[in-house]
Short mmCIF file of C-alpha atoms in Angstrom, two decimals:
data_model
loop_
_atom_site.label_atom_id
_atom_site.label_comp_id
_atom_site.label_asym_id
_atom_site.label_seq_id
_atom_site.Cartn_x
_atom_site.Cartn_y
_atom_site.Cartn_z
CA MET S 1 -18.99 -4.13 -16.99
CA ARG S 2 -22.67 -3.15 -16.98
CA SER S 3 -24.64 -0.47 -15.17
CA TYR S 4 -28.20 -0.93 -13.92
CA PHE S 5 -30.41 2.00 -13.07
CA LEU S 6 -33.30 -0.16 -11.85
CA VAL S 7 -31.51 -1.06 -8.63
CA ALA S 8 -31.59 2.59 -7.65
CA CYS S 9 -35.35 2.57 -7.85
CA LEU S 10 -35.52 0.19 -4.90
CA LEU S 11 -34.07 2.81 -2.55
CA LEU S 12 -35.29 5.97 -0.80
CA GLY S 13 -33.59 8.94 0.96
CA THR S 14 -30.38 11.04 0.70
CA ALA S 15 -26.61 10.55 0.66
CA ALA S 16 -24.74 9.93 3.90
CA ALA S 17 -21.91 11.91 5.50
CA GLN S 18 -18.39 10.53 5.69
CA PRO S 19 -18.43 7.44 7.93
CA ARG S 20 -16.34 7.19 11.07
CA LEU S 21 -13.27 4.99 10.89
CA SER S 22 -12.02 2.06 12.88
CA VAL S 23 -9.36 -0.63 12.57
CA VAL S 24 -9.55 -4.41 12.51
CA ARG S 25 -6.71 -6.76 13.31
CA VAL S 26 -5.77 -8.63 10.16
CA ALA S 27 -2.90 -10.58 11.74
CA THR S 28 -1.20 -10.92 15.11
CA GLY S 29 1.95 -12.69 16.22
CA LEU S 30 4.23 -10.82 13.81
CA SER S 31 7.73 -9.80 14.86
CA ARG S 32 8.58 -6.13 14.22
CA PRO S 33 6.53 -5.76 11.01
CA VAL S 34 7.86 -2.80 9.03
CA PHE S 35 6.01 -2.96 5.70
CA VAL S 36 3.03 -4.59 4.03
CA THR S 37 2.22 -4.80 0.33
CA THR S 38 0.91 -7.20 -2.30
CA PRO S 39 1.63 -8.13 -5.92
CA PRO S 40 -0.32 -6.12 -8.51
CA GLY S 41 -3.84 -7.49 -8.85
CA ASP S 42 -3.48 -10.08 -6.07
CA LEU S 43 -6.76 -9.80 -4.14
CA ASP S 44 -6.18 -12.76 -1.83
CA ARG S 45 -2.79 -12.14 -0.21
CA LEU S 46 -0.80 -9.61 1.78
CA PHE S 47 2.96 -9.81 2.29
CA VAL S 48 4.59 -8.48 5.47
CA ILE S 49 8.31 -8.09 6.14
CA GLU S 50 9.77 -8.53 9.63
CA GLN S 51 12.74 -6.28 10.29
CA HIS S 52 14.92 -8.44 12.53
CA THR S 53 13.85 -12.00 11.65
CA GLY S 54 14.44 -11.49 7.93
CA LEU S 55 11.11 -13.17 7.17
CA VAL S 56 8.63 -12.29 4.46
CA ARG S 57 5.26 -13.51 5.78
CA VAL S 58 2.09 -14.26 3.80
CA ILE S 59 -1.44 -13.47 4.95
CA LYS S 60 -3.73 -15.43 2.65
CA ARG S 61 -7.48 -14.82 2.77
CA GLY S 62 -7.13 -13.48 6.30
CA THR S 63 -4.87 -16.26 7.64
CA LEU S 64 -1.19 -15.81 8.49
CA LEU S 65 0.51 -18.78 6.87
CA PRO S 66 2.92 -20.72 9.13
CA THR S 67 5.51 -21.15 6.37
CA PRO S 68 7.23 -17.87 5.44
CA PHE S 69 7.39 -16.75 1.83
CA LEU S 70 11.12 -16.22 2.25
CA ASN S 71 13.75 -16.18 5.01
CA VAL S 72 16.79 -13.97 4.39
CA PHE S 73 17.98 -13.78 8.00
CA PRO S 74 21.50 -15.08 7.16
CA ARG S 75 21.88 -12.21 4.67
CA ILE S 76 21.01 -9.32 7.00
CA LEU S 77 22.61 -7.32 9.80
CA THR S 78 20.13 -6.24 12.48
CA GLY S 79 20.21 -3.88 15.43
CA SER S 80 19.20 -0.24 15.71
CA GLU S 81 17.46 0.72 12.44
CA ARG S 82 19.04 -2.04 10.36
CA GLY S 83 17.56 -5.27 9.03
CA LEU S 84 15.05 -6.22 6.34
CA LEU S 85 13.62 -2.83 5.34
CA GLY S 86 11.80 -2.93 2.00
CA LEU S 87 9.78 -5.14 -0.35
CA ALA S 88 8.43 -4.43 -3.82
CA PHE S 89 6.82 -6.71 -6.39
CA ASP S 90 7.67 -6.32 -10.05
CA PRO S 91 4.87 -4.73 -12.11
CA LEU S 92 5.05 -7.90 -14.24
CA TYR S 93 5.12 -10.24 -11.25
CA ALA S 94 2.20 -12.30 -12.57
CA THR S 95 4.36 -13.37 -15.52
CA ASN S 96 8.00 -13.08 -14.37
CA GLY S 97 7.64 -13.86 -10.64
CA TYR S 98 10.25 -11.24 -9.61
CA PHE S 99 10.23 -9.31 -6.36
CA TYR S 100 12.84 -7.16 -4.65
CA LEU S 101 14.12 -6.82 -1.10
CA SER S 102 16.01 -3.97 0.52
CA TYR S 103 18.16 -4.83 3.53
CA THR S 104 21.34 -4.03 5.42
CA ARG S 105 23.99 -6.63 4.66
CA ALA S 106 25.38 -9.07 7.20
CA GLY S 107 28.87 -8.17 8.29
CA ASP S 108 29.06 -4.47 7.45
CA GLY S 109 25.47 -3.15 7.32
CA ALA S 110 25.76 -1.88 3.75
CA SER S 111 22.48 -1.29 1.90
CA ILE S 112 21.57 -3.92 -0.68
CA LEU S 113 18.83 -4.41 -3.26
CA GLU S 114 18.35 -8.06 -4.20
CA ARG S 115 15.99 -9.63 -6.72
CA PHE S 116 14.29 -12.96 -6.05
CA ARG S 117 11.76 -15.13 -7.87
CA VAL S 118 8.74 -17.05 -6.62
CA SER S 119 9.12 -20.81 -6.68
CA SER S 120 7.77 -22.68 -9.68
CA SER S 121 5.87 -25.17 -7.52
CA ASN S 122 4.23 -23.08 -4.78
CA PRO S 123 3.03 -19.48 -5.23
CA ASP S 124 3.20 -18.95 -1.45
CA VAL S 125 6.92 -19.76 -1.24
CA ALA S 126 9.85 -18.02 -2.93
CA ASP S 127 13.09 -19.51 -4.25
CA LEU S 128 15.95 -18.36 -2.01
CA SER S 129 18.54 -19.65 -4.48
CA SER S 130 17.19 -17.27 -7.15
CA GLY S 131 18.54 -14.25 -5.25
CA THR S 132 20.72 -11.90 -7.30
CA VAL S 133 22.08 -8.60 -6.01
CA GLY S 134 20.94 -5.90 -8.40
CA PHE S 135 22.25 -2.79 -6.65
CA GLY S 136 24.76 -2.08 -3.91
CA PRO S 137 26.52 -2.31 -1.65
CA VAL S 138 25.98 1.28 -0.49
CA THR S 139 28.24 1.75 2.53
CA GLN S 140 26.40 2.83 5.68
CA PRO S 141 28.76 4.61 8.10
CA PHE S 142 26.34 4.31 11.04
CA SER S 143 23.54 1.99 12.13
CA ASN S 144 20.70 4.51 11.78
CA HIS S 145 19.13 6.46 8.90
CA ASN S 146 19.27 3.58 6.45
CA GLY S 147 15.95 4.44 4.80
CA GLY S 148 15.29 1.31 2.78
CA CYS S 149 11.77 1.85 1.46
CA ILE S 150 11.33 0.70 -2.15
CA ASN S 151 8.37 1.16 -4.49
CA PHE S 152 7.81 0.88 -8.21
CA GLY S 153 6.70 4.14 -9.72
CA PRO S 154 4.00 4.54 -12.36
CA ASP S 155 6.83 4.67 -14.92
CA GLY S 156 7.82 1.07 -14.14
CA TYR S 157 11.12 2.00 -12.51
CA LEU S 158 12.14 1.04 -8.97
CA TYR S 159 12.59 3.93 -6.52
CA PHE S 160 14.90 3.42 -3.55
CA GLY S 161 14.99 5.85 -0.60
CA LEU S 162 18.26 6.08 1.37
CA GLY S 163 18.94 8.06 4.51
CA ASP S 164 21.93 10.31 5.06
CA GLY S 165 24.13 7.60 6.61
CA GLY S 166 23.24 8.17 10.24
CA SER S 167 24.74 9.50 13.42
CA ALA S 168 23.17 12.95 13.91
CA GLY S 169 23.31 16.12 11.88
CA ASP S 170 24.65 14.38 8.75
CA PRO S 171 28.31 14.92 9.81
CA SER S 172 29.65 14.35 6.29
CA CYS S 173 26.89 16.31 4.52
CA ASN S 174 26.05 13.20 2.50
CA ALA S 175 22.54 14.34 1.63
CA GLN S 176 23.92 17.32 -0.34
CA ASN S 177 26.88 15.46 -1.84
CA PRO S 178 26.08 14.57 -5.48
CA ALA S 179 28.79 11.91 -5.48
CA SER S 180 27.10 9.95 -2.67
CA HIS S 181 24.02 7.74 -2.82
CA LEU S 182 23.19 8.60 0.81
CA GLY S 183 20.41 11.05 1.55
CA LYS S 184 18.95 10.43 -1.90
CA MET S 185 15.99 8.97 -3.72
CA LEU S 186 17.33 6.67 -6.42
CA ARG S 187 15.54 5.57 -9.59
CA LEU S 188 16.60 2.24 -11.11
CA ASP S 189 15.85 0.16 -14.17
CA THR S 190 15.39 -3.44 -12.99
CA GLN S 191 15.24 -4.84 -16.53
CA THR S 192 19.05 -4.93 -16.48
CA MET S 193 21.27 -6.91 -14.12
CA PRO S 194 22.83 -5.24 -12.29
CA PHE S 195 20.20 -2.52 -12.17
CA SER S 196 21.03 0.60 -14.16
CA ALA S 197 20.20 4.29 -14.21
CA PRO S 198 17.45 5.08 -16.75
CA ALA S 199 18.60 7.50 -19.43
CA SER S 200 15.79 9.84 -18.36
CA ASN S 201 17.15 10.27 -14.83
CA PRO S 202 17.68 13.99 -14.18
CA PHE S 203 21.45 13.91 -13.62
CA VAL S 204 22.50 11.42 -16.26
CA GLY S 205 25.40 13.00 -18.18
CA ASN S 206 26.42 15.24 -15.26
CA THR S 207 29.66 13.67 -14.03
CA ALA S 208 29.38 15.38 -10.64
CA TYR S 209 26.31 13.28 -9.79
CA ARG S 210 25.68 9.61 -9.39
CA PRO S 211 23.45 8.76 -12.37
CA GLU S 212 20.99 6.79 -10.21
CA ILE S 213 19.99 9.90 -8.24
CA TRP S 214 16.40 11.04 -8.72
CA SER S 215 16.32 13.63 -5.92
CA LEU S 216 18.53 14.70 -3.02
CA GLY S 217 18.49 16.46 0.34
CA TRP S 218 16.80 13.71 2.37
CA ARG S 219 17.58 12.97 6.02
CA ASN S 220 15.78 9.65 6.42
CA PRO S 221 12.87 9.02 4.04
CA TRP S 222 11.71 6.01 6.05
CA ARG S 223 8.28 5.50 4.45
CA TRP S 224 6.79 7.05 1.35
CA GLY S 225 4.51 6.15 -1.53
CA PHE S 226 3.01 7.10 -4.86
CA ASP S 227 -0.61 8.07 -5.38
CA ARG S 228 -1.70 5.15 -7.54
CA GLU S 229 -4.15 7.36 -9.45
CA THR S 230 -2.06 10.48 -10.13
CA GLY S 231 1.56 9.30 -9.81
CA GLU S 232 2.32 12.04 -7.26
CA LEU S 233 4.87 11.18 -4.59
CA PHE S 234 4.39 11.80 -0.84
CA VAL S 235 7.37 11.33 1.49
CA GLY S 236 7.69 11.31 5.26
CA ASP S 237 11.23 12.53 6.07
CA VAL S 238 12.24 11.99 9.69
CA GLY S 239 13.47 15.14 11.44
CA GLN S 240 16.52 15.95 13.56
CA ASN S 241 15.83 18.15 16.60
CA SER S 242 12.85 20.33 15.79
CA LEU S 243 10.66 19.30 12.82
CA GLU S 244 9.28 16.17 11.21
CA GLU S 245 8.30 16.85 7.60
CA LEU S 246 6.00 15.76 4.80
CA ASP S 247 7.16 16.42 1.25
CA TYR S 248 5.29 16.41 -2.03
CA GLU S 249 6.62 15.76 -5.51
CA PRO S 250 4.52 16.18 -8.67
CA ALA S 251 4.43 13.15 -10.94
CA ALA S 252 7.60 12.63 -12.99
CA SER S 253 9.43 15.60 -11.41
CA GLY S 254 12.98 14.48 -10.67
CA GLY S 255 16.04 16.57 -9.93
CA ARG S 256 14.65 18.33 -6.86
CA ASN S 257 16.60 19.17 -3.70
CA TYR S 258 14.57 18.75 -0.48
CA GLY S 259 16.98 20.71 1.67
CA TRP S 260 18.61 18.57 4.36
CA LYS S 261 20.97 19.41 6.01
CA VAL S 262 20.98 23.00 4.91
CA MET S 263 17.43 23.07 6.26
CA GLU S 264 15.46 20.96 8.69
CA GLY S 265 11.91 21.36 7.51
CA THR S 266 11.36 25.11 7.27
CA ASN S 267 14.25 25.98 9.61
CA CYS S 268 17.87 26.69 8.76
CA TYR S 269 20.12 23.95 10.12
CA SER S 270 23.78 23.74 9.01
CA THR S 271 26.22 23.71 6.11
CA ALA S 272 29.10 22.18 8.09
CA ALA S 273 31.22 19.81 5.96
CA CYS S 274 29.19 20.78 2.85
CA THR S 275 30.81 21.99 -0.35
CA ALA S 276 30.69 25.57 -1.58
CA THR S 277 28.07 24.61 -4.18
CA VAL S 278 25.37 23.83 -1.59
CA PRO S 279 22.36 26.19 -1.86
CA ALA S 280 21.98 28.69 0.92
CA CYS S 281 19.26 28.36 3.52
CA ASN S 282 15.89 29.50 2.18
CA SER S 283 17.23 29.37 -1.36
CA ALA S 284 14.58 28.96 -4.03
CA ALA S 285 16.55 25.87 -5.12
CA LEU S 286 15.40 24.01 -1.99
CA ILE S 287 11.94 22.41 -1.84
CA ARG S 288 10.01 23.17 1.35
CA PRO S 289 7.85 20.57 3.09
CA PHE S 290 4.11 21.13 2.82
CA HIS S 291 3.51 20.09 6.45
CA THR S 292 5.64 19.71 9.56
CA LEU S 293 5.25 18.25 13.05
CA PRO S 294 7.21 19.41 16.12
CA THR S 295 9.81 16.81 17.13
CA ALA S 296 9.23 17.80 20.75
CA SER S 297 5.82 16.08 20.52
CA TYR S 298 6.44 13.51 17.77
CA CYS S 299 9.61 11.57 17.06
CA SER S 300 9.54 9.89 13.62
CA ILE S 301 7.05 10.72 10.92
CA ILE S 302 5.64 7.75 9.01
CA GLY S 303 4.70 8.59 5.43
CA GLY S 304 1.64 6.82 4.08
CA TYR S 305 -0.59 6.77 1.03
CA VAL S 306 -3.44 8.55 -0.66
CA TYR S 307 -6.58 6.48 -0.11
CA ARG S 308 -7.90 5.02 -3.37
CA GLY S 309 -9.81 2.06 -1.97
CA CYS S 310 -13.31 0.68 -2.42
CA ASN S 311 -14.83 0.46 1.01
CA ILE S 312 -14.87 4.13 2.02
CA PRO S 313 -15.25 6.15 -1.19
CA GLN S 314 -15.80 9.36 0.79
CA LEU S 315 -12.11 9.18 1.76
CA ARG S 316 -10.75 8.89 -1.76
CA GLY S 317 -8.04 11.47 -2.35
CA LEU S 318 -7.16 11.89 1.36
CA TYR S 319 -3.54 11.31 2.34
CA PHE S 320 -2.90 9.28 5.51
CA PHE S 321 0.29 9.50 7.58
CA GLY S 322 1.38 8.92 11.16
CA ASP S 323 4.03 9.12 13.87
CA TYR S 324 6.06 6.21 15.18
CA CYS S 325 6.37 7.12 18.87
CA SER S 326 2.86 8.40 19.62
CA GLY S 327 1.03 6.02 17.30
CA SER S 328 -0.87 9.02 15.96
CA VAL S 329 -2.59 8.92 12.56
CA TRP S 330 -3.82 11.88 10.52
CA SER S 331 -5.43 12.45 7.15
CA LEU S 332 -5.35 15.55 4.96
CA LEU S 333 -6.21 16.69 1.47
CA TYR S 334 -3.34 18.02 -0.65
CA ALA S 335 -4.12 19.96 -3.80
CA ASN S 336 -2.75 22.94 -5.74
CA GLY S 337 0.31 23.35 -3.55
CA THR S 338 -1.39 23.36 -0.18
CA PHE S 339 -3.23 21.08 2.19
CA THR S 340 -6.61 21.33 3.89
CA ASN S 341 -8.84 19.15 6.06
CA LEU S 342 -6.14 18.01 8.48
CA VAL S 343 -7.92 15.52 10.75
CA SER S 344 -6.56 13.54 13.68
CA ARG S 345 -7.84 9.96 13.47
CA ASN S 346 -6.67 8.94 16.95
CA ALA S 347 -10.09 8.97 18.61
CA GLU S 348 -11.53 6.79 15.85
CA LEU S 349 -8.66 4.32 15.46
CA GLY S 350 -7.78 3.97 19.14
CA ALA S 351 -4.41 3.23 20.71
CA LEU S 352 -2.21 1.55 18.10
CA GLY S 353 1.12 1.74 19.91
CA ALA S 354 4.31 2.30 17.93
CA ILE S 355 3.54 2.20 14.21
CA SER S 356 6.23 1.58 11.61
CA SER S 357 4.50 1.75 8.24
CA PHE S 358 1.37 2.09 6.16
CA GLY S 359 0.62 -0.17 3.22
CA GLU S 360 -1.91 -0.80 0.47
CA ASP S 361 -3.60 -3.90 -0.85
CA ALA S 362 -4.45 -4.52 -4.49
CA ARG S 363 -7.66 -2.46 -4.24
CA GLY S 364 -6.07 0.46 -2.42
CA GLU S 365 -7.33 -0.28 1.08
CA LEU S 366 -4.95 0.97 3.78
CA TYR S 367 -3.10 -1.00 6.46
CA ILE S 368 -0.93 -0.04 9.44
CA CYS S 369 1.98 -2.06 10.84
CA GLY S 370 2.05 -2.10 14.65
CA LEU S 371 5.75 -2.56 15.32
CA GLY S 372 5.94 -3.43 19.00
CA ALA S 373 2.60 -5.22 19.18
CA GLY S 374 3.34 -7.36 16.12
CA VAL S 375 -0.07 -6.56 14.68
CA LEU S 376 -1.25 -5.69 11.19
CA TYR S 377 -4.28 -3.38 11.23
CA LYS S 378 -6.67 -2.50 8.41
CA ILE S 379 -8.44 0.86 8.31
CA VAL S 380 -12.17 0.24 7.87
CA ALA S 381 -15.46 2.08 8.24
CA ALA S 382 -16.81 1.80 11.78
CA ASP S 383 -20.25 0.98 10.39
CA GLY S 384 -18.94 -2.22 8.82
CA GLY S 385 -18.51 -1.00 5.27
CA PRO S 386 -20.67 -1.22 2.16
CA GLY S 387 -22.08 -4.68 2.85
CA THR S 388 -22.49 -7.41 5.44
CA ASP S 389 -21.59 -10.96 4.46
CA LEU S 390 -24.49 -13.25 5.39
CA GLY S 391 -22.81 -16.48 4.31
CA PHE S 392 -24.75 -19.26 2.49
CA GLY S 393 -22.05 -19.75 -0.17
CA LEU S 394 -21.76 -23.23 -1.62
CA ILE S 395 -18.46 -24.93 -2.49
CA GLY S 396 -18.28 -25.33 -6.25
CA SER S 397 -16.82 -28.03 -8.45
CA ASN S 398 -13.52 -26.09 -8.49
CA ASN S 399 -13.28 -26.59 -4.68
CA GLU S 400 -13.79 -22.85 -4.17
CA THR S 401 -16.74 -21.05 -2.63
CA PRO S 402 -17.74 -18.28 -5.06
CA LEU S 403 -17.06 -14.95 -3.36
CA PHE S 404 -19.37 -11.91 -3.60
CA GLU S 405 -17.62 -8.60 -2.80
CA ILE S 406 -18.67 -4.97 -3.09
CA CYS S 407 -16.37 -2.16 -4.20
CA GLY S 408 -17.93 1.20 -3.33
CA ARG S 409 -21.02 2.38 -1.49
CA LEU S 410 -24.44 2.75 -3.02
CA GLU S 411 -25.39 6.30 -2.18
CA ALA S 412 -26.97 9.07 -4.21
CA GLY S 413 -24.65 9.90 -7.10
CA VAL S 414 -22.18 7.13 -6.19
CA SER S 415 -21.95 3.76 -7.92
CA ALA S 416 -20.57 0.47 -6.67
CA ASP S 417 -19.22 -2.66 -8.31
CA PHE S 418 -20.87 -5.93 -7.33
CA ILE S 419 -18.04 -8.41 -7.89
CA LEU S 420 -18.02 -12.18 -8.18
CA ARG S 421 -14.74 -14.13 -7.77
CA ARG S 422 -13.64 -17.75 -7.39
CA ALA S 423 -16.50 -19.03 -9.57
CA PRO S 424 -16.14 -21.47 -12.51
CA ALA S 425 -14.50 -19.87 -15.52
CA SER S 426 -16.41 -18.61 -18.56
CA VAL S 427 -19.94 -19.50 -17.48
CA PRO S 428 -23.26 -17.59 -17.39
CA ALA S 429 -24.04 -15.94 -14.03
CA VAL S 430 -26.85 -13.87 -12.59
CA LEU S 431 -27.09 -11.46 -9.66
CA ALA S 432 -30.32 -11.87 -7.73
CA VAL S 433 -31.48 -8.73 -5.91
CA SER S 434 -34.37 -8.16 -3.50
CA THR S 435 -35.49 -5.98 -0.63
CA THR S 436 -36.46 -9.12 1.31
CA ASN S 437 -34.29 -11.53 3.25
CA ASN S 438 -35.84 -14.98 3.08
CA PRO S 439 -33.22 -17.77 2.99
CA THR S 440 -34.79 -20.55 0.96
CA PRO S 441 -33.35 -23.98 0.09
CA ILE S 442 -33.33 -24.32 -3.68
CA LEU S 443 -31.36 -26.34 -6.26
CA GLY S 444 -29.05 -27.81 -3.66
CA GLY S 445 -28.11 -24.44 -2.14
CA THR S 446 -29.71 -21.54 -0.27
CA LEU S 447 -31.02 -18.41 -1.98
CA VAL S 448 -31.34 -15.42 0.38
CA PRO S 449 -32.95 -12.62 -1.72
CA VAL S 450 -36.35 -14.31 -2.07
CA PRO S 451 -38.40 -13.50 -3.97
CA PRO S 452 -35.88 -11.94 -6.38
CA GLN S 453 -37.06 -8.56 -7.64
CA LEU S 454 -34.25 -8.21 -10.15
CA LEU S 455 -32.11 -10.78 -11.98
CA LEU S 456 -29.09 -9.09 -13.55
CA PRO S 457 -27.23 -11.28 -16.09
CA ALA S 458 -23.45 -11.49 -16.49
CA SER S 459 -20.72 -13.97 -17.44
CA THR S 460 -17.55 -14.98 -15.64
CA ASP S 461 -14.21 -14.50 -17.36
CA ALA S 462 -11.32 -16.93 -17.66
CA SER S 463 -10.41 -16.33 -14.01
CA GLY S 464 -13.93 -17.02 -12.78
CA SER S 465 -14.75 -13.37 -12.09
CA ALA S 466 -17.63 -11.09 -13.07
CA SER S 467 -18.65 -7.54 -12.16
CA LEU S 468 -21.73 -5.35 -12.46
CA THR S 469 -21.66 -1.60 -11.86
CA VAL S 470 -24.74 -0.48 -9.95
CA PRO S 471 -25.58 3.22 -9.56
CA GLY S 472 -26.45 4.55 -6.14
CA GLY S 473 -30.04 5.43 -5.55
CA VAL S 474 -31.72 7.51 -2.92
CA GLY S 475 -31.73 5.65 0.43
CA PRO S 476 -32.18 4.85 3.25
CA GLY S 477 -32.94 1.23 2.66
CA ILE S 478 -31.62 -2.31 2.59
CA LEU S 479 -30.99 -4.64 -0.31
CA TYR S 480 -30.12 -8.33 -0.31
CA ALA S 481 -28.12 -9.77 -3.18
CA GLN S 482 -26.48 -13.04 -4.17
CA TRP S 483 -24.72 -14.44 -7.24
CA LEU S 484 -25.77 -17.68 -8.95
CA MET S 485 -23.82 -19.23 -11.78
CA VAL S 486 -23.74 -22.30 -13.99
CA ASP S 487 -21.53 -25.03 -12.49
CA VAL S 488 -21.90 -28.22 -14.49
CA GLY S 489 -19.61 -30.06 -12.07
CA LEU S 490 -22.24 -29.89 -9.33
CA PRO S 491 -25.18 -32.32 -9.22
CA GLN S 492 -27.66 -29.45 -9.57
CA SER S 493 -25.45 -27.57 -12.13
CA ILE S 494 -25.96 -24.29 -10.19
CA GLY S 495 -23.43 -22.58 -7.92
CA PHE S 496 -24.16 -20.13 -5.10
CA SER S 497 -22.02 -17.28 -3.76
CA ASN S 498 -22.35 -15.84 -0.30
CA ALA S 499 -25.26 -13.43 0.14
CA MET S 500 -24.78 -9.75 1.05
CA ARG S 501 -26.91 -7.27 2.95
CA ILE S 502 -26.33 -3.77 1.55
CA THR S 503 -27.40 -0.89 3.76
CA PHE S 504 -28.02 2.59 2.34
CA PRO S 505 -27.61 5.41 4.86
#
């Protein structure tokens, strides 16, 4: 990766304020989407799970594929909060093809974790016959509070959030019972079959506790996620009668008790049916939420993610979360044990309806699942982002149109990556840059930045990708840029990416 100061010299002005946000519809026609994710490093696809159909759907390069990735409907029990609830791709998915589903089992509604493998012939279809149950069944006494969210942590282990078993008020005090998996966050080693408890789990060796338990005292941790940069964990735990709560866990800090049902948020609740060893209300042994919402106004908190994406670098480090019933979305900054900059995003994002989940793509951009509307939204900058695609790409000898993307915004003190993908592998390439937009037919294609004022050399790697890091200058201004590369399979031996217009506020 190279850095070029000269590009900055083409610009004039000062840095811009944080841009306003908006959403775009990435896919419609989904049925009760409850989670979206992607395999590590997969820049072309998103995977969405549908709660009651049992389908895992694929959105490839912006198109919802008609054939599902997988259909597990015969395996699941639906109704109320049950169904297909979680999806996680193995950190080594690119080599082992494993992914994991969390669902409530047909017949009795017990919670199951099952491992599957992608088919050997089609990367957009999985092999149903490869399914192997790795953990469970965990008996669910009621149809609600199943939890079901699964994510791999930065340590490579699979984390599994389970609710307290349902009904209301945790009638059996499952969340505080160390012998129960309910009301817990579990941590599992998927390198064994069935999955096992890592030796480093906090309660391993304590016979009173299930060894898989990572933390306890959860009511219904419906959606939660790790900060991909720091490893910190943020959890939205759905409340009972008075408070919805957001909880924070420092990286690699297991063994904590988050309070339910002794406490609901910051309020005392109940110790009925709990053992004598349960901490008292307001005990220092119980972790308090860092933020709460009144249940009278909001019904089910939806935990999200810390933004670490490319397109809106001013938002990096902000945590996004929402509420199911109102469709509200907020962001905040959490640091040093407290939060600041709580901002409602409703006016910017508009009416989203009932939302069920947030999700991230491979670059850390954020998405929202619209449950009732069957829509997948992407959070974007209202100004269109760091660049505008002008087209003019030319299909190469590999039957792909080389793709020019920008990660970051070129502003004073801020750099951006100018990225080339889908080009021929291991060939010389050059980025042409100009302040003029003059589409000109040349060498069988169209060059937009004419005359080029800078030609920045690079080479594609074995995957056909290249990247140049460009430092932000002092705007305002506009640049035009386009990648060219050697493509000996074309008659003119030159390939053309799409051109981009880059605006500097």
